[in-house]
Coordinates of C-alpha atoms in Angstrom, one line a residue:
Chain A
M1 CA 0.0 0.0 0.0
F2 CA 1.0 3.6 -0.3
D3 CA 2.9 5.3 2.5
Y4 CA 0.0 7.4 4.0
K5 CA 2.4 9.4 6.3
L6 CA 3.9 11.0 3.2
L7 CA 0.5 11.5 1.6
A8 CA -1.0 13.0 4.8
A9 CA 1.9 15.5 4.8
L10 CA 1.1 16.5 1.3
A11 CA -2.6 16.9 2.0
T12 CA -1.9 18.9 5.2
V13 CA 0.5 21.3 3.6
V14 CA -2.1 22.1 0.8
E15 CA -5.0 22.3 3.3
Q16 CA -3.2 24.5 5.7
A17 CA -1.6 26.6 2.9
G18 CA 1.9 26.3 4.2
F19 CA 4.6 24.2 5.7
E20 CA 4.6 25.9 9.1
R21 CA 0.9 25.5 9.8
A22 CA 1.0 21.9 8.4
A23 CA 3.7 21.1 10.9
Q24 CA 1.6 22.5 13.8
R25 CA -1.4 20.6 12.7
L26 CA 0.5 17.3 12.4
G27 CA 2.5 18.0 15.6
L28 CA 5.7 17.6 13.7
S29 CA 8.7 20.0 13.1
Q30 CA 8.6 21.9 9.8
S31 CA 11.7 20.1 8.6
A32 CA 10.0 16.8 9.2
V33 CA 7.2 17.8 7.0
S34 CA 9.6 19.0 4.3
Q35 CA 11.4 15.7 4.6
R36 CA 8.2 13.8 4.0
I37 CA 7.4 15.8 0.9
K38 CA 10.9 15.3 -0.5
L39 CA 10.8 11.6 0.2
L40 CA 7.5 11.3 -1.6
E41 CA 9.0 13.2 -4.6
M42 CA 12.0 11.0 -4.6
R43 CA 9.9 7.8 -4.7
L44 CA 7.8 9.2 -7.5
G45 CA 10.6 10.8 -9.4
Q46 CA 8.4 13.9 -9.9
P47 CA 7.5 17.0 -7.9
V48 CA 4.1 16.9 -6.1
L49 CA 4.2 20.6 -4.9
V50 CA 5.2 24.0 -6.4
R51 CA 7.0 25.8 -3.5
S52 CA 5.0 29.0 -4.0
T53 CA 3.2 30.9 -1.3
P54 CA 0.9 29.3 -0.6
P55 CA 2.3 25.9 -1.9
Q56 CA 0.3 24.5 -5.0
P57 CA 0.0 20.9 -5.9
T58 CA 1.3 19.8 -9.3
A59 CA -1.0 17.8 -11.6
L60 CA 0.4 14.6 -9.9
G61 CA 0.0 16.1 -6.5
Q62 CA -3.6 16.9 -7.2
R63 CA -4.3 13.3 -8.2
L64 CA -2.7 12.2 -4.9
L65 CA -4.8 14.7 -3.0
N66 CA -8.0 13.4 -4.7
H67 CA -7.0 9.9 -3.6
V68 CA -6.3 11.0 0.1
Q69 CA -9.6 12.7 0.3
Q70 CA -11.5 9.6 -0.9
V71 CA -9.6 7.4 1.5
R72 CA -10.4 9.7 4.4
L73 CA -14.0 9.6 3.6
L74 CA -14.0 5.8 3.4
E75 CA -12.1 5.7 6.8
G76 CA -14.9 7.8 8.3
D77 CA -17.3 4.9 7.9
L78 CA -15.1 2.7 10.0
Q79 CA -14.2 5.4 12.6
Q80 CA -16.9 4.5 15.1
L81 CA -16.0 0.8 15.0
V82 CA -12.3 1.2 15.2
P83 CA -11.5 4.6 16.6
T84 CA -8.0 3.6 17.8
L85 CA -6.8 2.9 14.2
D86 CA -6.6 6.6 13.5
E87 CA -3.0 7.6 14.1
E88 CA -3.8 11.3 14.4
A89 CA -6.7 10.3 16.8
R90 CA -8.5 13.5 16.0
T91 CA -12.2 14.1 15.6
E92 CA -13.2 13.6 12.0
R93 CA -13.5 16.6 9.7
L94 CA -15.4 17.2 6.5
R95 CA -14.3 19.9 4.1
V96 CA -16.9 21.6 1.9
A97 CA -16.7 24.5 -0.5
L98 CA -19.9 26.7 -0.7
N99 CA -21.2 30.1 -2.0
A100 CA -21.0 33.0 0.5
D101 CA -24.7 33.7 0.4
S102 CA -25.7 30.1 1.4
L103 CA -23.2 30.1 4.3
A104 CA -24.8 33.5 5.4
T105 CA -28.3 32.1 5.2
W106 CA -29.9 28.6 5.0
W107 CA -26.8 26.4 5.1
V108 CA -26.2 26.5 8.8
E109 CA -29.5 24.7 9.5
A110 CA -28.3 21.7 7.4
A111 CA -24.8 21.9 9.0
S112 CA -26.4 22.0 12.5
G113 CA -28.6 19.0 11.9
F114 CA -25.6 17.0 10.5
C115 CA -23.1 17.9 13.2
D116 CA -25.5 17.2 16.0
E117 CA -26.0 13.7 14.7
S118 CA -22.5 12.9 13.7
G119 CA -20.1 14.9 15.9
V120 CA -18.1 15.7 12.7
L121 CA -16.4 19.1 12.5
L122 CA -16.8 21.2 9.4
D123 CA -14.1 23.0 7.4
Q124 CA -16.2 25.4 5.3
L125 CA -14.6 27.3 2.5
V126 CA -16.3 30.1 0.7
E127 CA -15.5 29.8 -3.0
D128 CA -16.7 31.1 -6.3
Q129 CA -18.2 28.1 -8.2
A130 CA -15.3 27.7 -10.6
V131 CA -12.9 27.4 -7.8
G132 CA -15.2 25.2 -5.6
L133 CA -15.4 22.7 -8.5
K134 CA -11.6 22.9 -9.1
R135 CA -11.1 22.0 -5.4
M136 CA -13.5 19.0 -5.9
R137 CA -11.5 17.9 -8.9
A138 CA -8.2 18.3 -6.8
G139 CA -9.7 16.2 -4.0
E140 CA -9.4 19.1 -1.5
V141 CA -13.1 19.1 -0.5
A142 CA -15.6 16.3 -0.1
A143 CA -18.5 18.4 -1.5
C144 CA -19.3 21.7 -3.1
L145 CA -22.4 23.8 -3.1
C146 CA -22.6 26.0 -6.2
A147 CA -24.6 27.1 -9.3
S148 CA -23.0 24.7 -11.8
A149 CA -25.0 21.6 -12.7
R150 CA -22.1 19.6 -14.3
P151 CA -20.5 17.1 -11.9
V152 CA -16.7 16.5 -11.9
A153 CA -15.6 12.9 -12.6
G154 CA -16.4 10.6 -9.8
A155 CA -19.0 12.9 -8.2
R156 CA -22.7 13.5 -8.6
A157 CA -24.6 16.8 -8.7
L158 CA -27.9 17.0 -7.0
A159 CA -30.3 19.9 -8.0
L160 CA -31.5 21.5 -4.7
G161 CA -33.7 24.3 -5.9
A162 CA -32.8 28.0 -6.2
M163 CA -32.0 31.0 -4.1
R164 CA -34.3 33.9 -5.1
Y165 CA -32.5 37.3 -5.5
R166 CA -34.5 40.5 -5.5
A167 CA -33.1 43.8 -6.7
L168 CA -33.4 46.0 -3.6
A169 CA -32.6 49.4 -2.4
S170 CA -33.6 51.7 0.5
P171 CA -36.6 53.9 0.0
A172 CA -34.3 57.0 0.6
F173 CA -32.0 55.9 -2.3
V174 CA -35.0 55.4 -4.7
A175 CA -36.4 58.8 -3.7
R176 CA -33.0 60.5 -4.2
H177 CA -31.7 58.8 -7.3
L178 CA -34.7 57.3 -9.1
A179 CA -37.5 59.7 -8.6
G180 CA -37.8 60.2 -12.3
G181 CA -38.9 56.7 -13.0
I182 CA -37.0 53.4 -12.9
D183 CA -35.9 51.4 -16.0
G184 CA -32.7 49.8 -17.1
A185 CA -31.0 53.0 -18.3
A186 CA -31.9 54.8 -15.1
L187 CA -30.5 51.9 -13.0
A188 CA -27.2 51.9 -14.9
R189 CA -26.7 55.5 -14.1
V190 CA -26.9 55.1 -10.3
P191 CA -24.5 53.2 -8.1
A192 CA -25.1 49.4 -7.8
I193 CA -23.5 47.1 -5.3
V194 CA -21.6 44.1 -6.6
Y195 CA -20.1 41.4 -4.3
G196 CA -16.8 41.0 -6.3
P197 CA -15.4 40.7 -9.8
D198 CA -17.1 37.3 -10.2
D199 CA -20.6 38.4 -9.2
R200 CA -22.5 38.9 -12.5
L201 CA -26.0 39.1 -11.0
Q202 CA -26.3 42.8 -11.4
H203 CA -25.0 42.5 -14.9
R204 CA -27.6 39.9 -15.8
Y205 CA -30.4 42.0 -14.2
L206 CA -29.4 45.0 -16.3
A207 CA -28.9 42.9 -19.4
A208 CA -32.5 41.7 -19.2
L209 CA -33.6 45.3 -19.2
G210 CA -31.6 45.9 -22.3
V211 CA -28.5 47.5 -20.7
E212 CA -25.2 46.1 -22.0
G213 CA -21.7 47.1 -20.8
G214 CA -20.6 48.9 -17.8
F215 CA -22.4 50.6 -15.0
L216 CA -21.6 52.4 -11.8
H217 CA -20.9 50.1 -8.8
H218 CA -19.3 49.7 -5.5
L219 CA -17.6 46.3 -4.6
C220 CA -18.5 44.7 -1.3
P221 CA -17.3 41.2 -0.8
S222 CA -19.3 40.6 2.5
S223 CA -22.9 39.2 2.5
E224 CA -23.7 41.2 5.6
G225 CA -21.8 44.3 4.4
F226 CA -23.7 44.1 1.2
V227 CA -27.1 44.3 3.0
R228 CA -25.9 47.2 5.2
M229 CA -24.7 49.1 2.2
A230 CA -28.1 48.8 0.6
E231 CA -29.9 49.7 3.9
A232 CA -27.6 52.8 4.2
G233 CA -28.6 54.0 0.7
L234 CA -25.3 53.5 -1.0
G235 CA -26.7 51.6 -4.0
W236 CA -29.0 48.9 -5.2
G237 CA -28.2 45.3 -5.6
L238 CA -29.5 41.7 -5.8
I239 CA -29.9 40.2 -2.4
P240 CA -31.2 36.8 -1.4
E241 CA -34.8 37.2 -0.3
L242 CA -34.1 34.8 2.5
Q243 CA -31.5 37.1 4.0
V244 CA -33.7 40.3 4.3
Q245 CA -37.2 39.1 5.3
R246 CA -37.2 41.5 8.2
Q247 CA -36.0 44.5 6.2
L248 CA -38.6 43.8 3.5
A249 CA -41.3 43.5 6.1
D250 CA -40.4 46.8 7.9
G251 CA -39.8 48.8 4.8
R252 CA -36.0 49.4 5.2
L253 CA -35.5 47.8 1.8
R254 CA -37.8 47.8 -1.3
D255 CA -37.8 46.2 -4.8
V256 CA -36.6 48.6 -7.4
L257 CA -38.8 46.9 -10.0
P258 CA -41.4 44.8 -8.2
G259 CA -42.0 41.4 -9.6
R260 CA -38.6 41.0 -11.3
C261 CA -36.1 38.6 -9.7
I262 CA -33.3 36.2 -10.5
D263 CA -33.5 32.6 -9.3
V264 CA -30.0 31.1 -8.9
P265 CA -30.1 27.2 -9.0
L266 CA -27.9 25.5 -6.5
Y267 CA -26.4 22.1 -6.9
W268 CA -24.8 19.9 -4.3
H269 CA -21.7 18.1 -5.7
S270 CA -20.3 15.2 -3.6
W271 CA -18.2 12.2 -4.3
R272 CA -20.0 9.0 -5.2
M273 CA -17.7 6.9 -3.0
G274 CA -17.9 9.4 -0.2
G275 CA -18.9 7.2 2.7
E276 CA -21.6 7.3 5.3
H277 CA -20.9 10.8 6.8
L278 CA -21.1 12.4 3.4
E279 CA -24.4 10.6 2.6
R280 CA -25.8 11.9 5.9
L281 CA -24.7 15.4 5.2
T282 CA -26.3 15.2 1.8
R283 CA -29.6 14.1 3.3
H284 CA -29.6 17.1 5.7
V285 CA -28.7 19.5 2.8
E286 CA -31.5 18.1 0.7
R287 CA -34.0 18.4 3.5
T288 CA -33.0 22.0 4.6
A289 CA -32.9 23.1 0.9
R290 CA -36.4 21.9 0.3
R291 CA -37.6 24.2 3.2
W292 CA -35.7 27.3 2.1
L293 CA -35.1 27.3 -1.6
V294 CA -37.6 27.9 -4.4
A295 CA -38.3 26.0 -7.6
P296 CA -36.1 27.8 -10.2
A297 CA -37.9 30.1 -12.6
A298 CA -36.5 31.9 -15.6
L299 CA -36.0 35.7 -15.3
Chain B
M1 CA 6.7 61.5 -18.6
F2 CA 5.9 57.7 -18.3
D3 CA 3.5 56.2 -20.8
Y4 CA 0.4 55.8 -18.6
K5 CA -1.5 53.8 -21.1
L6 CA 0.9 51.0 -20.5
L7 CA 0.9 51.5 -16.7
A8 CA -2.8 51.6 -16.7
A9 CA -2.9 48.2 -18.5
L10 CA -0.6 46.7 -15.9
A11 CA -2.7 48.1 -13.0
T12 CA -6.0 46.8 -14.5
V13 CA -4.6 43.3 -15.2
V14 CA -3.5 43.1 -11.5
E15 CA -6.7 44.6 -10.1
Q16 CA -9.0 42.6 -12.3
A17 CA -6.9 39.4 -11.6
G18 CA -6.7 38.6 -15.3
F19 CA -6.2 39.8 -18.9
E20 CA -9.7 39.0 -20.1
R21 CA -11.5 41.1 -17.4
A22 CA -8.8 43.8 -17.7
A23 CA -9.7 44.0 -21.4
Q24 CA -13.4 44.3 -20.6
R25 CA -12.8 47.0 -18.0
L26 CA -10.6 49.0 -20.4
G27 CA -12.8 48.4 -23.4
L28 CA -9.9 46.9 -25.4
S29 CA -9.2 43.5 -26.9
Q30 CA -7.3 41.0 -24.8
S31 CA -4.5 41.0 -27.3
A32 CA -4.2 44.8 -27.1
V33 CA -3.8 44.5 -23.3
S34 CA -1.2 41.8 -23.7
Q35 CA 0.6 44.0 -26.3
R36 CA 0.7 47.0 -23.8
I37 CA 2.2 44.8 -21.1
K38 CA 4.8 43.4 -23.5
L39 CA 5.7 46.8 -24.7
L40 CA 6.1 48.0 -21.2
E41 CA 8.5 45.0 -20.5
M42 CA 10.5 45.7 -23.7
R43 CA 11.1 49.4 -22.7
L44 CA 12.0 48.3 -19.2
G45 CA 14.1 45.3 -20.2
Q46 CA 12.5 43.3 -17.4
P47 CA 9.3 41.5 -16.7
V48 CA 6.6 43.4 -14.7
L49 CA 4.1 40.5 -14.5
V50 CA 4.4 36.7 -13.7
R51 CA 1.9 35.1 -16.1
S52 CA 0.3 32.9 -13.3
T53 CA -3.4 32.6 -12.5
P54 CA -4.1 35.3 -11.4
P55 CA -1.2 37.3 -12.8
Q56 CA 1.2 38.6 -10.2
P57 CA 3.4 41.6 -10.3
T58 CA 7.1 41.2 -10.2
A59 CA 9.0 43.4 -7.7
L60 CA 9.5 46.0 -10.4
G61 CA 5.8 45.7 -11.3
Q62 CA 4.8 46.3 -7.7
R63 CA 6.8 49.6 -7.6
L64 CA 5.1 50.7 -10.8
L65 CA 1.6 49.8 -9.3
N66 CA 2.5 51.8 -6.2
H67 CA 3.3 54.8 -8.4
V68 CA 0.1 54.4 -10.5
Q69 CA -2.0 54.3 -7.3
Q70 CA -0.5 57.5 -6.0
V71 CA -0.8 59.3 -9.3
R72 CA -4.5 58.2 -9.5
L73 CA -5.1 59.6 -6.0
L74 CA -3.5 62.9 -7.0
E75 CA -5.6 63.1 -10.2
G76 CA -8.6 62.6 -7.9
D77 CA -8.1 66.2 -6.5
L78 CA -8.1 67.7 -9.9
Q79 CA -11.0 65.7 -11.2
Q80 CA -13.7 68.1 -10.3
L81 CA -11.9 71.0 -12.0
V82 CA -10.9 69.1 -15.1
P83 CA -13.3 66.1 -15.6
T84 CA -12.5 65.8 -19.3
L85 CA -8.8 65.2 -18.8
D86 CA -9.7 61.6 -17.6
E87 CA -9.4 59.5 -20.7
E88 CA -11.4 56.7 -19.1
A89 CA -14.1 59.3 -18.1
R90 CA -15.3 57.1 -15.4
T91 CA -16.6 58.0 -11.9
E92 CA -13.7 57.9 -9.5
R93 CA -13.0 54.8 -7.4
L94 CA -11.2 54.2 -4.2
R95 CA -9.8 50.8 -3.4
V96 CA -9.5 49.9 0.3
A97 CA -8.7 46.6 2.0
L98 CA -10.3 45.9 5.3
N99 CA -11.1 43.1 7.8
A100 CA -14.2 41.1 7.4
D101 CA -15.8 41.9 10.7
S102 CA -15.5 45.7 10.2
L103 CA -17.1 45.4 6.8
A104 CA -20.0 43.4 8.4
T105 CA -20.5 45.9 11.2
W106 CA -19.5 49.6 11.7
W107 CA -17.6 50.3 8.5
V108 CA -20.6 50.9 6.2
E109 CA -21.6 54.0 8.3
A110 CA -18.3 55.6 7.5
A111 CA -18.4 54.5 3.9
S112 CA -21.9 55.9 3.5
G113 CA -21.0 59.4 4.9
F114 CA -18.0 59.6 2.5
C115 CA -19.8 58.4 -0.5
D116 CA -22.8 60.7 0.0
E117 CA -20.4 63.7 0.1
S118 CA -18.0 62.7 -2.6
G119 CA -19.9 60.5 -5.1
V120 CA -16.8 58.3 -5.2
L121 CA -17.4 54.5 -5.7
L122 CA -15.7 52.1 -3.3
D123 CA -13.8 48.9 -4.3
Q124 CA -13.7 47.1 -0.9
L125 CA -11.5 44.0 -0.5
V126 CA -11.7 41.7 2.5
E127 CA -8.2 40.8 3.5
D128 CA -6.3 39.3 6.3
Q129 CA -4.0 42.1 7.7
A130 CA -0.8 40.7 6.3
V131 CA -2.3 40.6 2.8
G132 CA -3.9 44.0 3.2
L133 CA -0.6 45.7 4.1
K134 CA 1.0 43.8 1.2
R135 CA -1.6 45.4 -1.1
M136 CA -0.8 48.8 0.3
R137 CA 3.0 48.3 -0.2
A138 CA 2.2 47.1 -3.8
G139 CA 0.1 50.2 -4.4
E140 CA -3.0 48.1 -5.1
V141 CA -5.2 49.9 -2.5
A142 CA -5.3 53.4 -1.2
A143 CA -6.0 52.5 2.4
C144 CA -6.1 49.5 4.6
L145 CA -8.0 48.8 7.9
C146 CA -6.3 46.2 10.0
A147 CA -4.9 45.3 13.4
S148 CA -1.3 46.0 12.6
A149 CA 0.1 49.4 13.9
R150 CA 3.2 49.6 11.7
P151 CA 2.7 51.8 8.6
V152 CA 4.3 50.8 5.3
A153 CA 6.7 53.3 3.7
G154 CA 5.0 56.5 2.5
A155 CA 1.8 55.8 4.6
R156 CA 0.6 56.7 8.0
A157 CA -1.2 54.5 10.5
L158 CA -4.0 56.0 12.6
A159 CA -5.1 54.2 15.8
L160 CA -9.0 54.0 15.7
G161 CA -9.8 52.2 18.9
A162 CA -10.6 48.5 19.2
M163 CA -13.4 46.0 18.3
R164 CA -14.4 44.1 21.4
Y165 CA -14.8 40.4 20.9
R166 CA -16.7 38.3 23.4
A167 CA -16.6 34.4 23.7
L168 CA -20.2 33.5 23.0
A169 CA -22.4 30.4 22.7
S170 CA -26.0 29.5 22.7
P171 CA -27.5 28.6 26.1
A172 CA -28.4 25.1 24.7
F173 CA -24.8 24.6 23.7
V174 CA -23.6 25.5 27.2
A175 CA -26.3 23.3 28.8
R176 CA -25.4 20.4 26.6
H177 CA -21.6 20.5 26.5
L178 CA -20.5 22.6 29.5
A179 CA -22.9 21.8 32.2
G180 CA -20.0 20.5 34.4
G181 CA -18.4 23.9 34.7
I182 CA -16.5 26.1 32.2
D183 CA -12.7 26.5 32.3
G184 CA -10.0 26.4 29.6
A185 CA -9.7 22.7 29.6
A186 CA -13.5 22.2 29.3
L187 CA -13.6 24.7 26.4
A188 CA -10.8 23.0 24.5
R189 CA -12.8 19.7 24.5
V190 CA -16.0 21.1 22.9
P191 CA -16.2 22.5 19.3
A192 CA -15.2 26.1 18.8
I193 CA -15.9 28.1 15.6
V194 CA -12.8 29.6 13.8
Y195 CA -13.2 32.1 10.9
G196 CA -10.3 30.6 8.9
P197 CA -6.7 29.4 9.2
D198 CA -5.5 33.0 10.0
D199 CA -8.0 33.6 12.8
R200 CA -6.0 33.2 16.0
L201 CA -8.7 34.7 18.4
Q202 CA -9.9 31.5 19.8
H203 CA -6.3 30.3 20.2
R204 CA -5.5 33.5 22.2
Y205 CA -8.6 33.1 24.3
L206 CA -7.7 29.5 25.3
A207 CA -4.0 30.4 25.7
A208 CA -5.0 33.1 28.3
L209 CA -6.8 30.2 30.1
G210 CA -3.7 28.1 30.1
V211 CA -4.6 25.9 27.1
E212 CA -1.8 25.5 24.5
G213 CA -2.0 23.5 21.3
G214 CA -5.0 22.3 19.4
F215 CA -8.6 22.3 20.1
L216 CA -11.7 21.1 18.4
H217 CA -13.2 23.5 15.9
H218 CA -15.2 24.1 12.8
L219 CA -14.0 26.6 10.2
C220 CA -16.6 29.2 8.9
P221 CA -15.3 32.1 6.7
S222 CA -18.4 34.2 6.9
S223 CA -19.1 36.8 9.5
E224 CA -22.9 36.2 9.4
G225 CA -22.5 32.4 9.1
F226 CA -20.3 32.5 12.2
V227 CA -23.1 34.1 14.2
R228 CA -25.6 31.7 12.8
M229 CA -23.4 28.7 13.7
A230 CA -23.1 30.0 17.2
E231 CA -26.9 30.6 17.6
A232 CA -27.5 27.2 16.2
G233 CA -25.4 25.7 19.0
L234 CA -22.6 24.3 16.7
G235 CA -19.8 25.8 18.8
W236 CA -18.5 28.7 20.8
G237 CA -16.5 31.5 19.3
L238 CA -15.3 35.1 19.6
I239 CA -17.8 37.5 18.1
P240 CA -17.7 41.3 17.8
E241 CA -20.1 42.6 20.5
L242 CA -21.2 45.2 17.9
Q243 CA -22.6 42.5 15.7
V244 CA -24.7 40.6 18.2
Q245 CA -26.4 43.3 20.5
R246 CA -29.8 41.9 19.7
Q247 CA -28.8 38.3 20.4
L248 CA -27.2 39.3 23.7
A249 CA -30.2 41.2 24.7
D250 CA -32.7 38.6 24.0
G251 CA -30.6 35.7 25.3
R252 CA -30.0 33.8 22.1
L253 CA -26.3 34.1 22.9
R254 CA -24.4 34.3 26.2
D255 CA -20.8 34.6 27.4
V256 CA -19.1 31.4 28.1
L257 CA -17.0 33.1 30.8
P258 CA -18.7 36.5 31.7
G259 CA -16.2 39.5 32.0
R260 CA -13.5 38.0 29.6
C261 CA -13.1 39.6 26.3
I262 CA -10.4 40.4 23.7
D263 CA -10.1 43.9 22.3
V264 CA -8.6 43.9 18.9
P265 CA -7.1 47.3 18.0
L266 CA -7.7 48.7 14.6
Y267 CA -5.5 51.0 12.5
W268 CA -6.3 53.0 9.4
H269 CA -3.4 52.9 7.0
S270 CA -3.5 55.5 4.2
W271 CA -1.1 57.1 1.8
R272 CA 0.5 60.4 3.0
M273 CA 0.1 61.9 -0.4
G274 CA -3.3 60.4 -0.9
G275 CA -5.2 63.5 -2.0
E276 CA -8.4 65.2 -0.9
H277 CA -10.8 62.2 -1.3
L278 CA -8.6 60.0 0.9
E279 CA -8.4 62.7 3.6
R280 CA -12.1 63.0 3.6
L281 CA -12.6 59.2 3.8
T282 CA -10.1 59.2 6.7
R283 CA -12.1 61.9 8.5
H284 CA -15.3 59.8 8.2
V285 CA -13.6 56.7 9.3
E286 CA -12.2 58.4 12.4
R287 CA -15.5 59.9 13.3
T288 CA -17.5 56.6 12.9
A289 CA -14.8 54.6 14.7
R290 CA -15.1 57.0 17.7
R291 CA -18.7 56.2 17.9
W292 CA -18.5 52.4 17.6
L293 CA -15.0 51.2 18.8
V294 CA -13.8 50.9 22.3
A295 CA -10.6 52.1 24.0
P296 CA -8.4 48.9 23.8
A297 CA -7.8 47.0 26.9
A298 CA -5.5 44.1 27.6
L299 CA -7.1 40.7 28.1

């Protein structure tokens, strides 16, 4: 069999994004961790890590990480029967990548049901969907929650429903900037709020109103900050309905164009051979999604 | 003078994290952007960008970016007098790096006052403090809000006060996991919530209670998700007092050890020659911080 001491060193360096933290996590010296990576590379005759900051796996390194992740998931099933077999004797962890708006809203209910039952600890990563799926492919995460329907090899993708986004602003913002009537052209001339360079929701909303090209916008990569900026009248933006039920009820936020929304479908990607814990988490995710997400509709 | 078309291409590729998005932003073809970078490198006889994903500036590239950022800030002062001089004819933008918990809480009030007055749009980046200051040094941001007191060359650091963090959990979590009494050893045996690999607050809290080394924890890189996890009884963690006044008042969250907190000092780093807009933002930040932050105290 493979030497899992060496493979665990590789996985930990990538997961912890550095040799020093990997050493802390493994309870080894930094040079012992380095030694293990070098030994692995000598045996393979090829590098497994690019020594950048943070270290990146090579293509071969990624295939090994993928393997380690799957072995860990399989070990999870046996853990309760044979806890003493685990050399690291640590509580089990599951790593998942997910979109920021889910983590800020409905996701925690699914996580809570799962952790209560299983005692597993969660390593949650917030990633744009392209990166989340890259991490799946590289074996760095056991599952990924994102808007892409296409599963990576060895995984399946489960359609969960959609998050409904409404274009919202404060009444004061509308009164100040949009008193002359609201259409696509008017919206493009007043500041929008955009989560970050990969957030295309505001672009899509304006495109459906016939506006192509650039528009004024702030960047705000925080789900909570985004809502606060909208409440403070700094701009309009697409916000998950789930996140602002109170603000909609008490009138702090209003639709800029009532009746128009964007439904973003969400898919749960998980390894087929992921083991019992991953199956259980999947069941909790499905159940919670059914309660909170909507059936996707076209714009 | 320098050829600012070339320098703007460099800055945009780095800011947009890629050639394709830089081309969109500049309204050029991707090959035209590439061409400008190559021409810049030919004139300098040295590379300015490492063609990784995303592209990274070389040391020389960073010095040029720093220069571009400062020139843009200075242009900002003249903008109102001579708006037609700006070739890109776009609304002015200010890029700032800040910590996630500020963006989720008090920051928006400062931003709101500033944007109302100036009409400037904000590019906000959430960064760990080491990265935020690296971006200052590289000239990628005009200002940075973080816990480090030491200014980078050419900038000043203003002490704003501190965010007070309290170690909180749900009453159900305490009843279930900590009924036998709460001390450092007991806390280290039940799940904590940690924002990400760079969040050392829980480590510091436990260290002050005599616990060294590892402890059980979930990772949750979302300010709002962190609070939701604590409310759902998934773990205990250090949360800005500012963010959970409601939950503390209605009893959804409670101190695990009343009277113990961690005050994290915050500093506002900004370029000395940053121009009028940056001065004005600085005044708003100072004023808002005075209202929301506390005078730092030792643990």
